[in-house]
């Protein structure tokens, strides 16, 4: 790649060519004549000419490369190569070159790059704003399609193994994400298209020299969209299938995969008489039959599954593989000369076998197939003439038939896939993704490589036009003159190949039409016509080979097989033969030919011409779309991660046209810098212009004029430099920096010398002072020793005298203390004995008194018990007499008899079910029968014993207990053989006992009518039986007593209710009401009307009002209640003393109306629907906080004052289909309006039924919904503010020189954007507190808002490289300081842990602004600087960081290597290893949290609204307030 001559000097950083690494970094050390000696990075000295050296920017090596090649200081081949290498080593596999995306295959999983969160980040983002990504290209194409209403195309190219298919999959995945699906199909378009990949790969991929799975056709996936931008369909177009591979391959290549899969299919292969591939001519031309790591049988099963998914029927699948087998047998047919001249016949018996098999598989006549291969019919005026074919012509006819069949089979598969995916014929816009084979250059290149490279030349011309157009758009956007820039294209190569009438394809077709033409005559004619063409050369060691200079380099083609591979005859006999096949599938591949086409026996068809036509159709499709380019690169041939082969990649960059795009850029203005970047780098060349009085554009122009540079262009925002000019600027900048460094070194050395002199002089003075001090200290020690000796003598004498005095004094004290202690102890013992005697006397008197008291108390209790027993018996006789008088008990007895019959029928049914269950146990039948017989004998004996029993109640009780034990044992499914026998024996005995008991109970119930006492005992037995059947419910004796008590209570209440409070209702007798409650069957029973208010359940026994009149009054009362509640919900009632009035009034009304004990949910549903309606139509900024306060208050009132009915809860949890006695008794036994005694906080606890509990759950969901809506609205308002806060605004050139030393204190102040955040938070806090939202909810909202700020800023920091700078870190840090001040002012009551929610962005920003990052170890970074961040996040920040202020470097290479090793190890273990943070959308509280956090609410003291007097149903509130 030529570049203008650079000005070299000693120490210049350059790139020099290397045989193994392509290019290596070097430094110029000396000049030898006209050459330069350079020192490479490996320490090797190389002598090179200046023309072969390229400039290198050493500053770019300090960071992880640039994300856009156009940002390179020196846009040249080695710069492009090593920028890709630096980014690839950091797992940044995507890089831009303008609008072109280069994707390097990582050969490892990088799931963090492709999750849904990453797609959301790139959705709608301007192209180039975020890091390079395939999603960015897909999003740009989608946005361009929507805005311009023009179809788009994405051209994915690269050699085999570069990741084209995976890239295509990611593009479709993203388009599916942003476009959705118009129809209701469960499978996405991406899934549908990708499901067809195994099928297309089996029939269209083959092994080549470079790749084991090379696509031998081009694929254009067209994703169609409707007018709203939703995916409405898709289609797959295939191009340029390599048909010649079916009949001719070279070693070590292979034929298409499907043939080898079929041969390895086992039974199917045997069915079609197939064997190892080495036995078939179309496969054994190469000795490679197996692929490493590929199991052909498994691949065959995958192909079969793909056919099932696509929708190919089993019959069609069999026909497809039968056709493939026929092609293989067809290839084994050999011919020998016949008896006649130029005729041919089947060679041998083996060929006859294969001929017969081919005919059988094609379902056609074998003789007709033979005649079709060995003869041709020629239509003349006189009639049809049959001409025999020689052996070579017969072989050519055989191969032509095989290619035609395979080609039509492939086209049928593609058409079937398109029908399965579903096309939208009405779609006007679409996005096409082209996946086609790349440029090929092998050691032996033949006709296939010629066609492939021709296609790539066409695409390269399209690519060049696009790149040149992008250059023009850039220049036009910046308003600079570009008219003189020359367009570079490859039209001459295309004219050489396809131009008529003497292009290479035309000459090849002409040679193919003459039977006696050979490749030699074709080559001779080729060289004669293009002797002087610059792009065509004759091969050195061959007379027939030729070399073409393609855009990617020179390729030599061998013409030996050109003519054979270009010939493709469409033989009418072949079509007629297979169209008459008995197989519908084969006949469908060959529809009947038109009459005029069938007259000619066969027509010559040129493969190259058809290839050219298909290519032209593809180019026309692409020209109608707006193109986007993705160049996939394979980093190494071993398919290993983190291995970068320079020579291979450089070759791919040339073949992919990337270097051609760079060459086009070099023809114009390859170096572009914004004015601020240019001044920041080269402003030091003219310091006199940096005083702030000049505009950036003027400063840039003056700097360039000062250096006498020409041909540069000044745009609106950028300066455009010609190739080489940036080198001159860097050279001059390096000189100024070198002089400045020398000046600094000179001053520094002066400073060191002066410092050494001063330190020496200070040392001499210190030595003198030390010597004088030593002499003075010696004199002082001598005098101090003399004084010390005198003092010691004085103190020794004093000590001896004092010691003798103290000894005498201590002896006297000891004697005195002993005498006093003896007398004191004697006195203490006397007093101790006196106290013990007193205590013993007191305990004895107390024991006597207690015994007398206990005896007397026992006697009193016995008398009380006897008296109470007498009173209880008297009361029992009175109640029994009362029950006989009312007749209620007799009616209950009759109902119980009917219930007993029902239970008898149920027990018989259960018996039959259990017997049928036992019969299913075929293995245990014989054993169980024996056991049953033995038990029957025992049972007879037990029956005789039972009849003589006096206590029938005990027998019945025991047998029922055995019955329940057997029932529970059977429900555990008879675990174990021994348990099974025992349980079955018990079950049989229990069932028989139940039959006897039922009959006995019937007799006893008849006697019970005569004898009251016996009837009560029978009822108790039935009650006990029912309780046992329904899992230990209370006995019927207790329930009947409860019924009597409640009947008495109801009568008293009914008689005591005054007419003023009475309400119309249905009068029910006790027997009717509770017989219904007990669930006894009744005939023609009318439904009981239940009102939500309990007062209507205890209406008096009034028969004065009609049924319709009572219903009408009830409906009117309901309507009035609903109107009042609706007004309370819709109007803003405000607050009093922080209490929400609406919640308090609604709760008091529900409590007064006894709605919590109702069986209906209408009033609760009305409240919930009303709140939801208000939330929909109201102003969200006002309505949502208001109802968050009211709904949470109402929820707290319900949570604290409602108690669930335990019995009701138990019954409602049972199966809805249960119709047992106890499930019906439950509603009758429990009073529907009970209050639990006891008061807490002055409010009674209401025993609520199921609808009230359900209402509480609905209210909880409503509170969570309101909280979520507020949070989502806050995030929507906050997102645009955060988008402008993540990056510091570009500062203008200020007067004076800014400090660039690390010690300088940053003077940046937070911009108005951070002030907007503060204002937003103040406004939020004001809205919430004005609506008296509890501090608990405010704390949760503020915490989630700060969590969202943390996530948004942190993710933007990791996605945008321009944000990972030192100055931007200072800017964000100053903004975070403002947020900290706000949190401190808001206090912990409302802010909570908001500051801790900013942990990630705080630590990331703190890492950006620290100095000397290279000295930090990985442990220090992880433990001290960024403990919350993962290694992947630290790695991302470290590799993206660049210091735009002081020029410092990121972490050391050793730390980067350690992190990369950890990441590679974690990639194998983690399912999701994204470096981005996910937003938590869960609700951060529960009902219990609300109950605990919100203080108690007193509803007694509330200010009532004025409209309350309008509603009679709410007058109780006014009366209560008075």
PDB file of N, CA, C and O in Angstrom, residues 670-692:
ATOM      1  N   UNK A 670      -6.850  10.711   4.466  1.00  0.00           N
ATOM      2  CA  UNK A 670      -6.932   9.595   5.415  1.00  0.00           C
ATOM      3  C   UNK A 670      -6.922  10.015   6.875  1.00  0.00           C
ATOM      4  O   UNK A 670      -7.390   9.290   7.730  1.00  0.00           O
ATOM      5  N   UNK A 671      -6.393  11.192   7.175  1.00  0.00           N
ATOM      6  CA  UNK A 671      -6.300  11.642   8.558  1.00  0.00           C
ATOM      7  C   UNK A 671      -7.328  12.722   8.806  1.00  0.00           C
ATOM      8  O   UNK A 671      -7.347  13.742   8.113  1.00  0.00           O
ATOM      9  N   UNK A 672      -8.216  12.459   9.780  1.00  0.00           N
ATOM     10  CA  UNK A 672      -9.252  13.430  10.138  1.00  0.00           C
ATOM     11  C   UNK A 672      -9.243  13.587  11.648  1.00  0.00           C
ATOM     12  O   UNK A 672      -9.271  12.603  12.380  1.00  0.00           O
ATOM     13  N   UNK A 673      -9.187  14.821  12.079  1.00  0.00           N
ATOM     14  CA  UNK A 673      -9.203  15.124  13.499  1.00  0.00           C
ATOM     15  C   UNK A 673     -10.168  16.273  13.766  1.00  0.00           C
ATOM     16  O   UNK A 673     -10.226  17.224  12.987  1.00  0.00           O
ATOM     17  N   UNK A 674     -10.925  16.141  14.843  1.00  0.00           N
ATOM     18  CA  UNK A 674     -11.722  17.296  15.260  1.00  0.00           C
ATOM     19  C   UNK A 674     -10.771  18.399  15.713  1.00  0.00           C
ATOM     20  O   UNK A 674      -9.617  18.143  16.082  1.00  0.00           O
ATOM     21  N   UNK A 675     -11.263  19.609  15.659  1.00  0.00           N
ATOM     22  CA  UNK A 675     -10.392  20.733  15.995  1.00  0.00           C
ATOM     23  C   UNK A 675      -9.899  20.654  17.429  1.00  0.00           C
ATOM     24  O   UNK A 675      -8.724  20.958  17.707  1.00  0.00           O
ATOM     25  N   UNK A 676     -10.741  20.216  18.335  1.00  0.00           N
ATOM     26  CA  UNK A 676     -10.306  20.118  19.738  1.00  0.00           C
ATOM     27  C   UNK A 676      -9.220  19.059  19.891  1.00  0.00           C
ATOM     28  O   UNK A 676      -8.231  19.266  20.605  1.00  0.00           O
ATOM     29  N   UNK A 677      -9.366  17.894  19.210  1.00  0.00           N
ATOM     30  CA  UNK A 677      -8.333  16.861  19.279  1.00  0.00           C
ATOM     31  C   UNK A 677      -7.035  17.341  18.640  1.00  0.00           C
ATOM     32  O   UNK A 677      -5.935  17.073  19.153  1.00  0.00           O
ATOM     33  N   UNK A 678      -7.141  18.035  17.511  1.00  0.00           N
ATOM     34  CA  UNK A 678      -5.939  18.527  16.827  1.00  0.00           C
ATOM     35  C   UNK A 678      -5.200  19.525  17.710  1.00  0.00           C
ATOM     36  O   UNK A 678      -3.963  19.457  17.855  1.00  0.00           O
ATOM     37  N   UNK A 679      -5.948  20.457  18.315  1.00  0.00           N
ATOM     38  CA  UNK A 679      -5.291  21.468  19.157  1.00  0.00           C
ATOM     39  C   UNK A 679      -4.712  20.822  20.401  1.00  0.00           C
ATOM     40  O   UNK A 679      -3.618  21.179  20.853  1.00  0.00           O
ATOM     41  N   UNK A 680      -5.403  19.843  20.955  1.00  0.00           N
ATOM     42  CA  UNK A 680      -4.905  19.169  22.147  1.00  0.00           C
ATOM     43  C   UNK A 680      -3.581  18.457  21.872  1.00  0.00           C
ATOM     44  O   UNK A 680      -2.721  18.388  22.749  1.00  0.00           O
ATOM     45  N   UNK A 681      -3.392  17.958  20.632  1.00  0.00           N
ATOM     46  CA  UNK A 681      -2.164  17.227  20.308  1.00  0.00           C
ATOM     47  C   UNK A 681      -1.082  18.131  19.729  1.00  0.00           C
ATOM     48  O   UNK A 681       0.096  18.003  20.076  1.00  0.00           O
ATOM     49  N   UNK A 682      -1.477  19.054  18.858  1.00  0.00           N
ATOM     50  CA  UNK A 682      -0.472  19.847  18.142  1.00  0.00           C
ATOM     51  C   UNK A 682      -0.494  21.330  18.502  1.00  0.00           C
ATOM     52  O   UNK A 682       0.153  22.142  17.834  1.00  0.00           O
ATOM     53  N   UNK A 683      -1.260  21.712  19.534  1.00  0.00           N
ATOM     54  CA  UNK A 683      -1.295  23.114  19.935  1.00  0.00           C
ATOM     55  C   UNK A 683       0.042  23.615  20.417  1.00  0.00           C
ATOM     56  O   UNK A 683       0.351  24.813  20.305  1.00  0.00           O
ATOM     57  N   UNK A 684       0.888  22.727  20.921  1.00  0.00           N
ATOM     58  CA  UNK A 684       2.194  23.151  21.417  1.00  0.00           C
ATOM     59  C   UNK A 684       3.122  23.602  20.294  1.00  0.00           C
ATOM     60  O   UNK A 684       4.176  24.193  20.546  1.00  0.00           O
ATOM     61  N   UNK A 685       2.752  23.317  19.019  1.00  0.00           N
ATOM     62  CA  UNK A 685       3.582  23.798  17.899  1.00  0.00           C
ATOM     63  C   UNK A 685       3.463  25.308  17.740  1.00  0.00           C
ATOM     64  O   UNK A 685       4.338  25.928  17.114  1.00  0.00           O
ATOM     65  N   UNK A 686       2.397  25.905  18.244  1.00  0.00           N
ATOM     66  CA  UNK A 686       2.229  27.362  18.169  1.00  0.00           C
ATOM     67  C   UNK A 686       1.663  27.846  19.493  1.00  0.00           C
ATOM     68  O   UNK A 686       0.478  28.194  19.596  1.00  0.00           O
ATOM     69  N   UNK A 687       2.444  27.874  20.563  1.00  0.00           N
ATOM     70  CA  UNK A 687       1.912  28.255  21.885  1.00  0.00           C
ATOM     71  C   UNK A 687       1.425  29.690  21.939  1.00  0.00           C
ATOM     72  O   UNK A 687       0.601  30.024  22.786  1.00  0.00           O
ATOM     73  N   UNK A 688       1.929  30.532  21.035  1.00  0.00           N
ATOM     74  CA  UNK A 688       1.494  31.929  21.068  1.00  0.00           C
ATOM     75  C   UNK A 688       0.024  32.085  20.663  1.00  0.00           C
ATOM     76  O   UNK A 688      -0.588  33.127  20.919  1.00  0.00           O
ATOM     77  N   UNK A 689      -0.548  31.034  20.019  1.00  0.00           N
ATOM     78  CA  UNK A 689      -1.948  31.109  19.597  1.00  0.00           C
ATOM     79  C   UNK A 689      -2.902  30.531  20.644  1.00  0.00           C
ATOM     80  O   UNK A 689      -4.108  30.505  20.414  1.00  0.00           O
ATOM     81  N   UNK A 690      -2.366  30.053  21.770  1.00  0.00           N
ATOM     82  CA  UNK A 690      -3.187  29.352  22.749  1.00  0.00           C
ATOM     83  C   UNK A 690      -3.626  30.254  23.895  1.00  0.00           C
ATOM     84  O   UNK A 690      -3.874  29.800  24.995  1.00  0.00           O
ATOM     85  N   UNK A 691      -3.717  31.566  23.652  1.00  0.00           N
ATOM     86  CA  UNK A 691      -4.117  32.488  24.715  1.00  0.00           C
ATOM     87  C   UNK A 691      -5.621  32.639  24.819  1.00  0.00           C
ATOM     88  O   UNK A 691      -6.122  33.432  25.614  1.00  0.00           O
ATOM     89  N   UNK A 692      -6.392  31.908  23.982  1.00  0.00           N
ATOM     90  CA  UNK A 692      -7.839  31.946  24.074  1.00  0.00           C
ATOM     91  C   UNK A 692      -8.512  32.986  23.225  1.00  0.00           C
ATOM     92  O   UNK A 692      -9.743  33.072  23.215  1.00  0.00           O
TER      93      UNK A 692
END
